[in-house]
GROMACS .gro file of C-alpha atoms in nm:
model
  374
    1MET     CA    1   0.548   1.493  -0.601
    2ALA     CA    2   0.328   1.525  -0.410
    3GLY     CA    3  -0.067   1.473  -0.386
    4ILE     CA    4  -0.425   1.591  -0.266
    5TYR     CA    5  -0.724   1.470  -0.047
    6LEU     CA    6  -1.015   1.665  -0.010
    7HIS     CA    7  -1.256   1.565   0.295
    8ILE     CA    8  -1.577   1.551   0.175
    9PRO     CA    9  -1.783   1.535   0.572
   10PHE     CA   10  -2.155   1.398   0.402
   11CYS     CA   11  -2.333   1.099   0.417
   12LYS     CA   12  -2.679   0.900   0.365
   13LYS     CA   13  -2.692   0.729   0.642
   14ALA     CA   14  -2.480   0.649   0.951
   15CYS     CA   15  -2.253   0.353   0.930
   16HIS     CA   16  -2.269   0.172   1.252
   17TYR     CA   17  -1.896   0.129   1.261
   18CYS     CA   18  -1.743   0.420   1.131
   19ASP     CA   19  -1.628   0.634   1.356
   20PHE     CA   20  -1.470   0.894   1.049
   21HIS     CA   21  -1.587   1.240   1.081
   22PHE     CA   22  -1.860   1.310   0.860
   23SER     CA   23  -2.277   1.496   0.887
   24THR     CA   24  -2.573   1.351   0.733
   25SER     CA   25  -2.780   1.624   0.716
   26LEU     CA   26  -2.683   1.836   0.400
   27LYS     CA   27  -2.821   2.152   0.455
   28ASN     CA   28  -2.447   2.264   0.461
   29LYS     CA   29  -2.366   2.141   0.188
   30GLU     CA   30  -2.343   2.504  -0.044
   31PRO     CA   31  -2.150   2.676   0.198
   32LEU     CA   32  -1.948   2.377   0.341
   33LEU     CA   33  -1.785   2.386  -0.094
   34LYS     CA   34  -1.749   2.756  -0.052
   35ALA     CA   35  -1.555   2.698   0.233
   36LEU     CA   36  -1.321   2.407   0.088
   37ALA     CA   37  -1.251   2.640  -0.231
   38GLN     CA   38  -1.148   2.921   0.024
   39GLU     CA   39  -0.918   2.677   0.146
   40ILE     CA   40  -0.768   2.611  -0.171
   41ILE     CA   41  -0.724   2.945  -0.277
   42LEU     CA   42  -0.535   3.034   0.093
   43ARG     CA   43  -0.288   2.732   0.113
   44ALA     CA   44  -0.208   2.750  -0.237
   45ASP     CA   45   0.155   2.895  -0.189
   46GLU     CA   46   0.197   2.584   0.048
   47PHE     CA   47   0.253   2.360  -0.250
   48LYS     CA   48   0.446   2.673  -0.476
   49ASP     CA   49   0.734   2.404  -0.523
   50LYS     CA   50   0.532   2.114  -0.543
   51ILE     CA   51   0.404   1.955  -0.814
   52VAL     CA   52   0.072   1.717  -0.742
   53GLU     CA   53   0.035   1.377  -0.899
   54THR     CA   54  -0.257   1.257  -0.674
   55ILE     CA   55  -0.599   1.392  -0.570
   56TYR     CA   56  -0.811   1.206  -0.398
   57PHE     CA   57  -1.216   1.248  -0.277
   58GLY     CA   58  -1.208   1.077   0.061
   59GLY     CA   59  -1.494   1.165   0.313
   60GLY     CA   60  -1.760   1.106   0.417
   61THR     CA   61  -1.898   1.015   0.116
   62PRO     CA   62  -1.750   1.184  -0.201
   63SER     CA   63  -1.995   1.060  -0.437
   64ILE     CA   64  -2.263   1.220  -0.274
   65LEU     CA   65  -2.133   1.565  -0.442
   66ALA     CA   66  -2.284   1.651  -0.833
   67VAL     CA   67  -2.055   1.551  -1.128
   68ASP     CA   68  -2.036   1.992  -1.198
   69GLU     CA   69  -1.959   1.980  -0.832
   70ILE     CA   70  -1.648   1.730  -0.883
   71LYS     CA   71  -1.547   1.883  -1.166
   72ASN     CA   72  -1.582   2.268  -1.022
   73ILE     CA   73  -1.315   2.106  -0.746
   74ILE     CA   74  -1.100   2.017  -0.988
   75LYS     CA   75  -1.058   2.319  -1.147
   76MET     CA   76  -1.009   2.521  -0.893
   77LEU     CA   77  -0.708   2.285  -0.796
   78ARG     CA   78  -0.561   2.330  -1.129
   79GLU     CA   79  -0.557   2.656  -1.103
   80ASN     CA   80  -0.378   2.678  -0.799
   81TYR     CA   81  -0.174   2.350  -0.781
   82GLU     CA   82   0.073   2.270  -1.041
   83VAL     CA   83  -0.106   1.956  -1.182
   84ILE     CA   84   0.063   1.690  -1.375
   85GLN     CA   85  -0.116   1.678  -1.738
   86VAL     CA   86  -0.263   1.348  -1.653
   87PRO     CA   87  -0.273   1.269  -1.185
   88GLU     CA   88  -0.446   0.941  -1.055
   89ILE     CA   89  -0.772   1.108  -0.950
   90THR     CA   90  -0.963   0.896  -0.686
   91LEU     CA   91  -1.336   0.937  -0.570
   92GLU     CA   92  -1.446   0.697  -0.294
   93ALA     CA   93  -1.797   0.598  -0.396
   94ASN     CA   94  -2.084   0.379  -0.250
   95PRO     CA   95  -2.279   0.185  -0.483
   96ASP     CA   96  -2.618   0.353  -0.457
   97ASP     CA   97  -2.493   0.664  -0.612
   98LEU     CA   98  -2.375   0.481  -0.875
   99THR     CA   99  -2.644   0.424  -1.105
  100ASP     CA  100  -2.575   0.372  -1.495
  101ASP     CA  101  -2.576   0.735  -1.565
  102LYS     CA  102  -2.398   0.880  -1.238
  103ILE     CA  103  -2.166   0.644  -1.344
  104LYS     CA  104  -2.136   0.786  -1.714
  105GLU     CA  105  -2.124   1.088  -1.617
  106LEU     CA  106  -1.837   1.042  -1.411
  107ALA     CA  107  -1.651   0.865  -1.709
  108GLN     CA  108  -1.644   1.189  -1.922
  109THR     CA  109  -1.450   1.348  -1.593
  110GLU     CA  110  -1.102   1.384  -1.501
  111ILE     CA  111  -1.162   1.166  -1.268
  112ASN     CA  112  -1.015   0.806  -1.332
  113ARG     CA  113  -0.977   0.579  -1.022
  114LEU     CA  114  -1.335   0.405  -0.848
  115SER     CA  115  -1.294   0.371  -0.454
  116ILE     CA  116  -1.603   0.152  -0.433
  117GLY     CA  117  -1.732   0.156  -0.066
  118VAL     CA  118  -1.834  -0.254  -0.122
  119GLN     CA  119  -1.763  -0.439   0.206
  120SER     CA  120  -1.964  -0.724   0.155
  121PHE     CA  121  -2.166  -0.836  -0.113
  122GLY     CA  122  -2.375  -1.022   0.139
  123GLU     CA  123  -2.722  -0.881   0.209
  124LYS     CA  124  -2.748  -1.004   0.613
  125GLU     CA  125  -2.383  -0.810   0.654
  126LEU     CA  126  -2.467  -0.501   0.489
  127GLN     CA  127  -2.786  -0.444   0.703
  128MET     CA  128  -2.570  -0.551   0.994
  129MET     CA  129  -2.331  -0.269   0.913
  130ASN     CA  130  -2.600  -0.015   0.844
  131ARG     CA  131  -2.498   0.071   0.451
  132ALA     CA  132  -2.647   0.279   0.225
  133HIS     CA  133  -2.705   0.017  -0.012
  134ASN     CA  134  -2.799  -0.328  -0.062
  135ALA     CA  135  -2.618  -0.612  -0.261
  136GLN     CA  136  -2.805  -0.598  -0.596
  137GLU     CA  137  -2.716  -0.235  -0.578
  138VAL     CA  138  -2.328  -0.395  -0.545
  139LYS     CA  139  -2.342  -0.607  -0.806
  140GLN     CA  140  -2.533  -0.372  -1.094
  141CYS     CA  141  -2.301  -0.048  -1.028
  142LEU     CA  142  -2.006  -0.293  -1.057
  143GLN     CA  143  -2.142  -0.460  -1.353
  144THR     CA  144  -2.187  -0.103  -1.539
  145ALA     CA  145  -1.811   0.037  -1.344
  146THR     CA  146  -1.583  -0.196  -1.526
  147GLN     CA  147  -1.744  -0.063  -1.825
  148TYR     CA  148  -1.658   0.206  -1.794
  149PHE     CA  149  -1.332   0.268  -1.519
  150ASP     CA  150  -1.005   0.030  -1.638
  151ASN     CA  151  -0.865   0.141  -1.250
  152ILE     CA  152  -1.119   0.065  -0.991
  153THR     CA  153  -1.097  -0.076  -0.603
  154ILE     CA  154  -1.314  -0.209  -0.351
  155ASP     CA  155  -1.328  -0.234   0.007
  156LEU     CA  156  -1.412  -0.525   0.203
  157MET     CA  157  -1.453  -0.620   0.558
  158TYR     CA  158  -1.393  -0.924   0.704
  159GLY     CA  159  -1.391  -1.038   1.076
  160ILE     CA  160  -1.789  -0.955   1.086
  161PRO     CA  161  -1.985  -1.207   1.358
  162GLY     CA  162  -2.143  -1.444   1.201
  163LEU     CA  163  -1.948  -1.418   0.832
  164SER     CA  164  -1.837  -1.773   0.772
  165ASN     CA  165  -1.529  -1.889   0.612
  166GLN     CA  166  -1.656  -2.011   0.301
  167GLU     CA  167  -1.893  -1.673   0.289
  168TRP     CA  168  -1.584  -1.500   0.302
  169LYS     CA  169  -1.430  -1.664   0.019
  170GLN     CA  170  -1.687  -1.611  -0.141
  171ASN     CA  171  -1.739  -1.226  -0.052
  172ILE     CA  172  -1.360  -1.269  -0.256
  173GLN     CA  173  -1.443  -1.445  -0.540
  174GLN     CA  174  -1.771  -1.237  -0.596
  175ALA     CA  175  -1.502  -0.925  -0.675
  176LEU     CA  176  -1.256  -1.143  -0.922
  177ASP     CA  177  -1.556  -1.210  -1.071
  178PHE     CA  178  -1.601  -0.881  -1.191
  179GLY     CA  179  -1.229  -0.883  -1.290
  180ILE     CA  180  -1.144  -0.580  -1.005
  181SER     CA  181  -0.725  -0.528  -1.022
  182HIS     CA  182  -0.726  -0.376  -0.673
  183ILE     CA  183  -0.893  -0.512  -0.274
  184SER     CA  184  -0.853  -0.268  -0.023
  185SER     CA  185  -0.977  -0.521   0.260
  186TYR     CA  186  -0.998  -0.400   0.678
  187ALA     CA  187  -1.141  -0.620   0.984
  188LEU     CA  188  -1.407  -0.521   1.155
  189THR     CA  189  -1.280  -0.292   1.432
  190VAL     CA  190  -1.494  -0.163   1.708
  191GLU     CA  191  -1.418   0.226   1.727
  192GLU     CA  192  -1.555   0.400   2.106
  193GLY     CA  193  -1.859   0.623   2.060
  194THR     CA  194  -1.974   0.443   1.741
  195ALA     CA  195  -2.277   0.238   1.735
  196LEU     CA  196  -2.132  -0.105   1.706
  197ALA     CA  197  -1.982  -0.036   2.048
  198ASP     CA  198  -2.279   0.132   2.242
  199PHE     CA  199  -2.458  -0.247   2.090
  200ILE     CA  200  -2.175  -0.471   2.175
  201LYS     CA  201  -2.232  -0.340   2.552
  202LYS     CA  202  -2.592  -0.378   2.552
  203GLY     CA  203  -2.545  -0.756   2.393
  204LYS     CA  204  -2.737  -0.635   2.104
  205TYR     CA  205  -2.459  -0.718   1.868
  206PRO     CA  206  -2.175  -1.009   1.944
  207ALA     CA  207  -1.815  -0.908   2.037
  208VAL     CA  208  -1.575  -0.917   1.745
  209ASP     CA  209  -1.366  -1.174   1.714
  210GLU     CA  210  -0.981  -1.176   1.663
  211SER     CA  211  -0.937  -1.518   1.637
  212LEU     CA  212  -1.208  -1.509   1.335
  213ALA     CA  213  -1.049  -1.186   1.217
  214ALA     CA  214  -0.679  -1.363   1.188
  215GLN     CA  215  -0.843  -1.687   1.002
  216HIS     CA  216  -1.043  -1.475   0.722
  217PHE     CA  217  -0.730  -1.284   0.675
  218ASP     CA  218  -0.496  -1.550   0.588
  219ILE     CA  219  -0.759  -1.669   0.350
  220LEU     CA  220  -0.798  -1.311   0.199
  221VAL     CA  221  -0.374  -1.386   0.108
  222GLU     CA  222  -0.383  -1.707   0.014
  223LEU     CA  223  -0.672  -1.617  -0.235
  224LEU     CA  224  -0.569  -1.313  -0.388
  225THR     CA  225  -0.191  -1.398  -0.414
  226GLN     CA  226  -0.292  -1.713  -0.602
  227SER     CA  227  -0.538  -1.484  -0.836
  228GLY     CA  228  -0.189  -1.265  -0.942
  229PHE     CA  229  -0.232  -0.972  -0.641
  230ASP     CA  230   0.045  -0.814  -0.488
  231HIS     CA  231   0.038  -0.774  -0.138
  232TYR     CA  232   0.206  -0.436  -0.088
  233GLU     CA  233   0.015  -0.262   0.186
  234ILE     CA  234  -0.107  -0.428   0.511
  235SER     CA  235  -0.496  -0.397   0.411
  236ASN     CA  236  -0.423  -0.350   0.007
  237PHE     CA  237  -0.345  -0.591  -0.275
  238GLY     CA  238  -0.340  -0.474  -0.620
  239LYS     CA  239  -0.247  -0.633  -0.948
  240PRO     CA  240   0.124  -0.527  -1.047
  241ASN     CA  241  -0.007  -0.180  -1.213
  242ALA     CA  242  -0.273  -0.141  -1.005
  243TYR     CA  243  -0.121  -0.017  -0.697
  244SER     CA  244  -0.312   0.293  -0.551
  245LYS     CA  245  -0.025   0.610  -0.596
  246HIS     CA  246  -0.205   0.797  -0.311
  247ASN     CA  247  -0.239   0.632  -0.041
  248THR     CA  248   0.160   0.474  -0.165
  249SER     CA  249   0.251   0.877  -0.163
  250TYR     CA  250   0.167   0.811   0.223
  251TRP     CA  251   0.329   0.501   0.310
  252LEU     CA  252   0.635   0.656   0.100
  253GLY     CA  253   0.646   0.976   0.349
  254LYS     CA  254   0.577   1.201   0.054
  255SER     CA  255   0.427   1.595   0.147
  256TYR     CA  256   0.004   1.617   0.115
  257LEU     CA  257  -0.238   1.902   0.197
  258GLY     CA  258  -0.575   1.779   0.295
  259PHE     CA  259  -0.840   1.966   0.297
  260GLY     CA  260  -1.212   2.003   0.401
  261PRO     CA  261  -1.333   1.930   0.767
  262SER     CA  262  -1.052   1.655   0.949
  263ALA     CA  263  -0.841   1.667   0.659
  264HIS     CA  264  -0.490   1.604   0.783
  265SER     CA  265  -0.166   1.751   0.584
  266PHE     CA  266   0.207   1.656   0.605
  267ASN     CA  267   0.502   1.803   0.441
  268GLY     CA  268   0.777   1.580   0.634
  269ASP     CA  269   0.842   1.781   0.913
  270ILE     CA  270   0.501   1.943   1.024
  271ARG     CA  271   0.117   1.741   1.003
  272SER     CA  272  -0.159   1.974   0.994
  273TRP     CA  273  -0.519   1.850   1.112
  274ASN     CA  274  -0.865   2.121   1.039
  275VAL     CA  275  -1.140   2.091   1.281
  276ALA     CA  276  -1.340   1.813   1.249
  277ASN     CA  277  -1.671   2.033   1.310
  278ASN     CA  278  -1.889   2.130   0.932
  279THR     CA  279  -1.996   2.493   1.139
  280LYS     CA  280  -1.670   2.522   1.236
  281TYR     CA  281  -1.495   2.471   0.950
  282ILE     CA  282  -1.713   2.692   0.742
  283LYS     CA  283  -1.716   3.004   0.957
  284SER     CA  284  -1.299   3.005   0.994
  285LEU     CA  285  -1.328   3.038   0.633
  286SER     CA  286  -1.566   3.305   0.583
  287GLU     CA  287  -1.320   3.487   0.757
  288ASN     CA  288  -1.015   3.374   0.600
  289GLN     CA  289  -0.872   3.197   0.867
  290LEU     CA  290  -0.739   2.816   0.863
  291PRO     CA  291  -0.930   2.635   1.081
  292SER     CA  292  -0.640   2.372   1.190
  293THR     CA  293  -0.379   2.316   1.439
  294GLN     CA  294   0.006   2.196   1.332
  295GLU     CA  295   0.307   1.959   1.556
  296ILE     CA  296   0.599   2.048   1.437
  297LEU     CA  297   0.761   1.628   1.405
  298THR     CA  298   1.062   1.543   1.642
  299ILE     CA  299   1.270   1.291   1.562
  300LYS     CA  300   1.096   1.039   1.775
  301ASP     CA  301   0.782   1.131   1.588
  302ARG     CA  302   0.917   1.123   1.264
  303TYR     CA  303   1.147   0.798   1.361
  304ASN     CA  304   0.792   0.568   1.479
  305GLU     CA  305   0.599   0.653   1.187
  306TYR     CA  306   0.848   0.550   0.909
  307ILE     CA  307   0.862   0.236   1.110
  308MET     CA  308   0.523   0.192   1.150
  309THR     CA  309   0.481   0.235   0.760
  310GLY     CA  310   0.739   0.084   0.717
  311LEU     CA  311   0.667  -0.242   0.863
  312ARG     CA  312   0.297  -0.226   0.655
  313THR     CA  313   0.431  -0.237   0.296
  314ILE     CA  314   0.628  -0.480   0.072
  315TRP     CA  315   0.920  -0.197   0.073
  316GLY     CA  316   0.971  -0.251   0.458
  317VAL     CA  317   1.243  -0.032   0.643
  318SER     CA  318   1.561   0.041   0.527
  319LEU     CA  319   1.839  -0.007   0.782
  320ASN     CA  320   2.041   0.189   0.582
  321LYS     CA  321   1.784   0.491   0.598
  322ILE     CA  322   1.754   0.427   0.994
  323SER     CA  323   2.149   0.543   1.005
  324LYS     CA  324   2.164   0.762   0.772
  325ASP     CA  325   1.808   0.993   0.934
  326PHE     CA  326   1.813   0.908   1.244
  327GLY     CA  327   2.165   0.843   1.319
  328LEU     CA  328   2.391   0.546   1.435
  329GLU     CA  329   2.251   0.541   1.809
  330THR     CA  330   1.888   0.476   1.652
  331SER     CA  331   1.984   0.225   1.451
  332ALA     CA  332   2.160   0.054   1.685
  333PHE     CA  333   1.805   0.046   1.940
  334LEU     CA  334   1.644  -0.092   1.611
  335GLU     CA  335   1.900  -0.374   1.600
  336LYS     CA  336   1.843  -0.510   1.934
  337GLN     CA  337   1.461  -0.417   1.905
  338VAL     CA  338   1.418  -0.662   1.679
  339GLU     CA  339   1.579  -0.946   1.777
  340PRO     CA  340   1.361  -1.173   1.937
  341PHE     CA  341   1.091  -1.105   1.626
  342LEU     CA  342   1.375  -1.219   1.396
  343ALA     CA  343   1.403  -1.573   1.644
  344ASN     CA  344   0.971  -1.640   1.626
  345GLY     CA  345   1.008  -1.554   1.225
  346THR     CA  346   0.736  -1.266   1.248
  347LEU     CA  347   1.054  -1.024   1.126
  348VAL     CA  348   1.287  -1.097   0.830
  349LEU     CA  349   1.583  -0.917   0.787
  350LYS     CA  350   1.749  -0.912   0.377
  351GLN     CA  351   2.034  -0.681   0.247
  352ASN     CA  352   1.900  -0.422   0.499
  353GLN     CA  353   1.557  -0.411   0.493
  354LEU     CA  354   1.338  -0.501   0.773
  355LYS     CA  355   1.030  -0.705   0.682
  356THR     CA  356   0.696  -0.886   0.792
  357THR     CA  357   0.695  -1.230   0.697
  358GLN     CA  358   0.337  -1.386   0.628
  359LYS     CA  359   0.362  -1.481   0.996
  360GLY     CA  360   0.390  -1.123   1.076
  361LYS     CA  361   0.143  -0.930   0.878
  362PHE     CA  362  -0.132  -0.941   1.084
  363LEU     CA  363   0.029  -0.870   1.357
  364ALA     CA  364   0.220  -0.534   1.220
  365ASP     CA  365   0.095  -0.281   1.375
  366GLY     CA  366   0.141  -0.444   1.725
  367ILE     CA  367   0.512  -0.549   1.629
  368ALA     CA  368   0.607  -0.158   1.593
  369SER     CA  369   0.459  -0.061   1.862
  370GLU     CA  370   0.704  -0.284   2.046
  371LEU     CA  371   1.004  -0.109   1.846
  372PHE     CA  372   0.929   0.241   1.885
  373TRP     CA  373   1.134   0.505   2.052
  374VAL     CA  374   1.041   0.598   2.364
   0.00000   0.00000   0.00000
């Protein structure tokens, strides 16, 4: 089984913290969708022996597309790839796009999972992030969306300066009150080149406090696990039947194709990525050339990626798999490297599965880097 990702690189506004590839101008939307269609056709042979079980519209803000445009893309994928009858098809969407009419239209398509970029239920935080929606639009879209879609995930951001622990608890509770079955939650991070980074350097905005983020993370884990959510990946919480099939395929190392500017693809041995420039992407595909760069992963690359993704999930890192796929020498190396983390209680080894403890979850990426084969 495999997945398909589509990067739709358009947004109404530039969020202050975002470093993804996007444009706030829609003047190239039609030629870009034409180029996207051409890429879908040109790359069909890459998946000739694969069965597609998940399709994910990401971005950018894919909900900026008209419903007919979304339907046409799905139709093209079905015409060129072997897609199961009822795949998980996720659409990332912003609350301001999800009017009652738009939600009803989407519910008549093959889209069966909405990923709604709420980020916060608080007006103050939304304005600070320069989000295109307001708190009222969040509540209105969720009231309607939950009537038409059973599978909804929302994004919530924590570690925002000035967001008290009580306000963060209220954010989580409001999500629970809507009956949301999946939540993806990320700490506010400062990426170079973003408006947020510039504001902090100029003293216009307070620096991010990691200790605050750690407190918020602990609150998040406690409240959601008490409410029946599985903490199945560091940033993802789902009810037992509501895990993201698409994102889980990434973490478990399955193959996926990424279409659109800046999109990544992976087949187990080779990783490739498209140019992060709309104009260059369109021009290349107008000449029937794929605008991509590829990297053949070394055994060290594949080992490091497995360590990184494995420690972020409830499935952990299998020492049996390490021995089988990477050799006994690598297995011995890992067993030596993990000793201090087992001793300090951030990792645990049970039935040959290495996993992060509750104490280690917030530190998972840092721990993984210490275990890398360099």
